[in-house]
Short mmCIF file of C-alpha atoms in Angstrom, two decimals:
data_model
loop_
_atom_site.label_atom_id
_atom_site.label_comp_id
_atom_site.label_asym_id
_atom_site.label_seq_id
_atom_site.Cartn_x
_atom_site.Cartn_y
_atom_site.Cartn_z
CA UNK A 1 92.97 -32.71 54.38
CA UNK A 2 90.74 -35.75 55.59
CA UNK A 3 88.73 -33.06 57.96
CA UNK A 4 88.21 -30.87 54.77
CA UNK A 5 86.96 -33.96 52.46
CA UNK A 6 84.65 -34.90 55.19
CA UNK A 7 83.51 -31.47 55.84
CA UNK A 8 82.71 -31.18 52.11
CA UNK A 9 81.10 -34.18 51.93
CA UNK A 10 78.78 -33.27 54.81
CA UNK A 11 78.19 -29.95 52.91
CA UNK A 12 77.17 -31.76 49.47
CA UNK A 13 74.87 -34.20 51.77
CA UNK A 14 73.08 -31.26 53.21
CA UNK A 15 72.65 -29.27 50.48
CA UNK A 16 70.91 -32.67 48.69
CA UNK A 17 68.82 -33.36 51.61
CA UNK A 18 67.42 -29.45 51.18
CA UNK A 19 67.15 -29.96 47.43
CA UNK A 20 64.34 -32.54 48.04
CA UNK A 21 63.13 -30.67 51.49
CA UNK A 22 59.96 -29.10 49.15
CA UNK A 23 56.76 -30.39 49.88
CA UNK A 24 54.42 -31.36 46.69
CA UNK A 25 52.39 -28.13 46.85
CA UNK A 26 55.85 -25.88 47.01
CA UNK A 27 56.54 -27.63 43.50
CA UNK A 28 53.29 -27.18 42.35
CA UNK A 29 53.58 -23.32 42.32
CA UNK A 30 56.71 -23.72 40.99
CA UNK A 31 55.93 -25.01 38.31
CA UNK A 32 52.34 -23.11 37.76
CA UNK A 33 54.87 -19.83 37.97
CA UNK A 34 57.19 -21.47 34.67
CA UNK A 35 54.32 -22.27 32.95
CA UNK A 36 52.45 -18.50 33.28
CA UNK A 37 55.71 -17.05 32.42
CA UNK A 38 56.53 -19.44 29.30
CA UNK A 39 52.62 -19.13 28.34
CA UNK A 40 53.99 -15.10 28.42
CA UNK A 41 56.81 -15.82 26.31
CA UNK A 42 55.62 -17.78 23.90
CA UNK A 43 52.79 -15.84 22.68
CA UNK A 44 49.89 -18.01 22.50
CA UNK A 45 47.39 -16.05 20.08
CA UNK A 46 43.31 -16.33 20.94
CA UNK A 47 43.15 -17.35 17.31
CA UNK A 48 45.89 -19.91 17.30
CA UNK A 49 43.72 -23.78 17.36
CA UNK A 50 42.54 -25.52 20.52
CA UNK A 51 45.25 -27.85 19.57
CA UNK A 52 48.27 -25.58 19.24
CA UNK A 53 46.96 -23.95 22.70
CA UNK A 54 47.13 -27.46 24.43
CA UNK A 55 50.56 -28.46 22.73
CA UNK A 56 52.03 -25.29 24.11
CA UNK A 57 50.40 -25.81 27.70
CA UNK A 58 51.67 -29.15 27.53
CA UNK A 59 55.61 -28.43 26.75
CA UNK A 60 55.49 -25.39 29.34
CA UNK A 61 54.48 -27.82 31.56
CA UNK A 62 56.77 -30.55 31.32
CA UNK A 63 59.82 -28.28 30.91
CA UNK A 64 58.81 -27.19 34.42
CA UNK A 65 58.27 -30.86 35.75
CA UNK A 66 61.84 -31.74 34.49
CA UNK A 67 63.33 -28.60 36.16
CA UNK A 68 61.40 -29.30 39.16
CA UNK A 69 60.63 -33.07 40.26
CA UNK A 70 63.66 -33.50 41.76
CA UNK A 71 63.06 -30.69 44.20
CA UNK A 72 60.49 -32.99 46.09
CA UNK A 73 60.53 -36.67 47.42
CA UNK A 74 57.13 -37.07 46.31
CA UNK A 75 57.96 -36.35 42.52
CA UNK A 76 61.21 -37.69 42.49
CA UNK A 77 60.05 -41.04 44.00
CA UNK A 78 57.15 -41.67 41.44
CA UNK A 79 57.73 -44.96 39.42
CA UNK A 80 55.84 -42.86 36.46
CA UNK A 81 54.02 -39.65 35.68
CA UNK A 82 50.55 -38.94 35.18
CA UNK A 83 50.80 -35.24 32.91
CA UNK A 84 47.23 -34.84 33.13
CA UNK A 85 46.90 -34.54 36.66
CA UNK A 86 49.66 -32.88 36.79
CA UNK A 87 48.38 -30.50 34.93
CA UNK A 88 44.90 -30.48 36.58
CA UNK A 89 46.80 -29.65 39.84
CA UNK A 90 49.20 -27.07 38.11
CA UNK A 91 45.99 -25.20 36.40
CA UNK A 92 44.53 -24.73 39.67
CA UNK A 93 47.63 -22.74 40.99
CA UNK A 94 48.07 -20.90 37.72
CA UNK A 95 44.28 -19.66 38.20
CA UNK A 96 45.69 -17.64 41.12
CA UNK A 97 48.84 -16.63 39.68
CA UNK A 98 48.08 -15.45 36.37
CA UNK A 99 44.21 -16.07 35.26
CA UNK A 100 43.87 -12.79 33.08
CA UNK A 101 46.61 -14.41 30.98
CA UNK A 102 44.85 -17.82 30.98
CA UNK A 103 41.61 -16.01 30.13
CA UNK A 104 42.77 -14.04 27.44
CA UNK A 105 44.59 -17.23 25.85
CA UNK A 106 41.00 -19.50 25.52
CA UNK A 107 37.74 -18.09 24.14
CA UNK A 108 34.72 -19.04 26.51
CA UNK A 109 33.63 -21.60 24.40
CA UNK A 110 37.00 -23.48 25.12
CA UNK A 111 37.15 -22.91 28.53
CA UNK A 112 33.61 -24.39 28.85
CA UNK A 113 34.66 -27.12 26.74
CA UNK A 114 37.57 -27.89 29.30
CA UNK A 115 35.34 -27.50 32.05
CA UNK A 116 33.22 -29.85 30.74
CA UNK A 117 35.69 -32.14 29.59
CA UNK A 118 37.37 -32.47 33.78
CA UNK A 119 33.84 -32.60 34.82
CA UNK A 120 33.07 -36.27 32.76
CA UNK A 121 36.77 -37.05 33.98
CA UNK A 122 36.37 -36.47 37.63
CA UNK A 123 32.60 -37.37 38.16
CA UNK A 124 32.10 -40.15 36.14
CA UNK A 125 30.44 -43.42 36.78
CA UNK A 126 31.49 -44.30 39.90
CA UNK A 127 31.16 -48.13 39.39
CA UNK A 128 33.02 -47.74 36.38
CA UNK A 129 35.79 -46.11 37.47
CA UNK A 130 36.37 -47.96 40.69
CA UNK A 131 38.45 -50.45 40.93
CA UNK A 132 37.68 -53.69 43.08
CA UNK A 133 38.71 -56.95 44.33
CA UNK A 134 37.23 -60.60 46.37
CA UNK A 135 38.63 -60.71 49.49
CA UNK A 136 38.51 -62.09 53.01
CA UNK A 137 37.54 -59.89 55.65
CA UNK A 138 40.16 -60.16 58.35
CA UNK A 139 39.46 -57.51 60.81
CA UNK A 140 38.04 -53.52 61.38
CA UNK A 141 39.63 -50.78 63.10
CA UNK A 142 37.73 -47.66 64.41
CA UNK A 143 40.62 -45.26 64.75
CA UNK A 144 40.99 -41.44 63.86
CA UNK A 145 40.18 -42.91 60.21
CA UNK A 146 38.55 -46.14 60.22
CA UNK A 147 39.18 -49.02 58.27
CA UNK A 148 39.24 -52.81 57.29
CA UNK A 149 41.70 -55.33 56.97
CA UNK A 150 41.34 -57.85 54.38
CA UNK A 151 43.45 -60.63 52.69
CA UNK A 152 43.44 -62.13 49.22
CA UNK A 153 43.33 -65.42 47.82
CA UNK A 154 47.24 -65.50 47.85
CA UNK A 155 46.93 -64.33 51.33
CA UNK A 156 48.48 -60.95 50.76
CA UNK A 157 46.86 -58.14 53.14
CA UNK A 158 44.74 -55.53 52.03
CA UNK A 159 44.22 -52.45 53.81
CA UNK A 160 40.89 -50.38 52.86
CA UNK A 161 40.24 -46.86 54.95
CA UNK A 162 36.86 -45.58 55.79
CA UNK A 163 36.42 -41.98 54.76
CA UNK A 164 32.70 -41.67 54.05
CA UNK A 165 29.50 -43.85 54.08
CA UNK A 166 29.15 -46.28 51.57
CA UNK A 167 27.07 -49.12 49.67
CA UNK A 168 26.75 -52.50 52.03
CA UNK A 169 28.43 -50.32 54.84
CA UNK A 170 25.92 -52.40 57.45
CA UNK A 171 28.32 -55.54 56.37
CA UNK A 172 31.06 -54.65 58.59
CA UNK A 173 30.74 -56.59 61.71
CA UNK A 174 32.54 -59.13 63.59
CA UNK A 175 30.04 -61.87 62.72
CA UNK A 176 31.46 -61.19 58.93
CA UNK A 177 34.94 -62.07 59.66
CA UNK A 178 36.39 -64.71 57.89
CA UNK A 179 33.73 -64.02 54.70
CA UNK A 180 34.59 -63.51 51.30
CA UNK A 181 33.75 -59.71 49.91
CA UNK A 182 33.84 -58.21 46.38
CA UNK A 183 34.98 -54.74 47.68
CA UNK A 184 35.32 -51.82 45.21
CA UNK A 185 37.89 -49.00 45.58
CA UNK A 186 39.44 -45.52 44.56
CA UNK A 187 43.26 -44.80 45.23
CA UNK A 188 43.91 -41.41 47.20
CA UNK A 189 46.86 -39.87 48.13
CA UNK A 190 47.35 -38.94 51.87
CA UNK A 191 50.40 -37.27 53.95
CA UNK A 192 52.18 -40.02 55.74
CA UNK A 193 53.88 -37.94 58.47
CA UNK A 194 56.16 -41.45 59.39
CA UNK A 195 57.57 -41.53 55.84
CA UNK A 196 57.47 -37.26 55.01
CA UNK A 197 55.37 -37.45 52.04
CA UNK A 198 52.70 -38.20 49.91
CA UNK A 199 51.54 -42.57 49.93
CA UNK A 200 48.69 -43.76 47.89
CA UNK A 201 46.38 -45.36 49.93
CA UNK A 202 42.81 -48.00 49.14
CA UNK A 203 39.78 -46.02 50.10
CA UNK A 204 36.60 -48.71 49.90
CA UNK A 205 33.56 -46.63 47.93
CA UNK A 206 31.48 -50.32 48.23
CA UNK A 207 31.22 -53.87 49.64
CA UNK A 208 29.23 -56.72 48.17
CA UNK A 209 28.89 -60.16 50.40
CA UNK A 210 29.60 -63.09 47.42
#
């Protein structure tokens, strides 16, 4: 009887594990395929208002999300849930998947309107947008991706990657070690292949001596 409970147990385990085996993108078109079929279902009329349109979108969508996160580590393990990108992300899939039904939904006024509208979203004043903090710089690391190592005034460790060239780049030396830096930021998500999924990491867009 013991052999059978653990055998079930083992079973349950498994079948968990595989629940959560889908990688971000997997959910992605999950979800992109609910949301075509629902937009199918529901009817959306051309003439219905830009507003009705959206509030549909937006309850396809996170019907799908609900059905879905738990499918993937890097849903599932989110602290909270940012729709919007979500649904950036999701749009792009359901462009390949059903785009005559998208098209006949939105007028091309609209869909130039929502072009528009990602466009001042995405591309935005950089400065603005970033995000940035004084630091110490510790240390630089020339690896596959480069990057700095920095530490606050409570002494907690930053860690800033490299990715492209940026404002006050020429700062980076040895001789600036130990020097106090306003340095100014975007958050990116990269695959961490240690922890299996998606980590948000600091990549520096520019460095100011102070």
């Amino acid at each position: 009887m013991k052999k059978i409970t653990f055998t079930l147990i083992a079973i349950l385990g498994l079948n968990l594990i595989n629940a959560q085996n889908k990688s971000k993108e997997e959910v992605l078109e999950l979800m992109a395929e609910d949301t075509c079929e629902c937009i199918a279902e529901k009817k959306i009329s051309p003439k219905d208002s830009m507003e009705d349109k959206q509030m549909a979108l937006g309850l396809c969508l996170i019907s799908s999300y609900n059905e879905h996160k738990s499918k993937s580590r890097y849903f599932s393990k989110q602290k909270s849930t940012n729709f919007e990108k979500i649904g950036e992300e999701v749009g792009m899939v359901m462009a390949t998947i059903c785009v005559d039904d998208f098209m006949s939904i939105f007028s091309t006024e609209e869909l130039i309107d929502i072009v528009d509208d990602d466009d001042e979203m995405s591309f935005g004043d950089t400065e603005e947008s970033d995000l940035s903090i004084e630091v110490e710089l510790v240390s630089m690391n020339n690896d596959a991706i480069s990057y700095i190592q920095t530490k606050d005034d409570f002494n907690k460790s930053h860690i800033f990657l490299i990715t492209q060239e940026f404002e006050g780049y020429e700062l980076l030396k040895k001789a600036s070690f130990g020097k106090a830096f306003r340095v100014s930021f975007k958050e990116a998500e990269f695959f961490d292949l240690s922890e299996k999924q998606y980590i948000v990491k600091k990549v520096i867009t520019k460095i100011e001596e102070l």
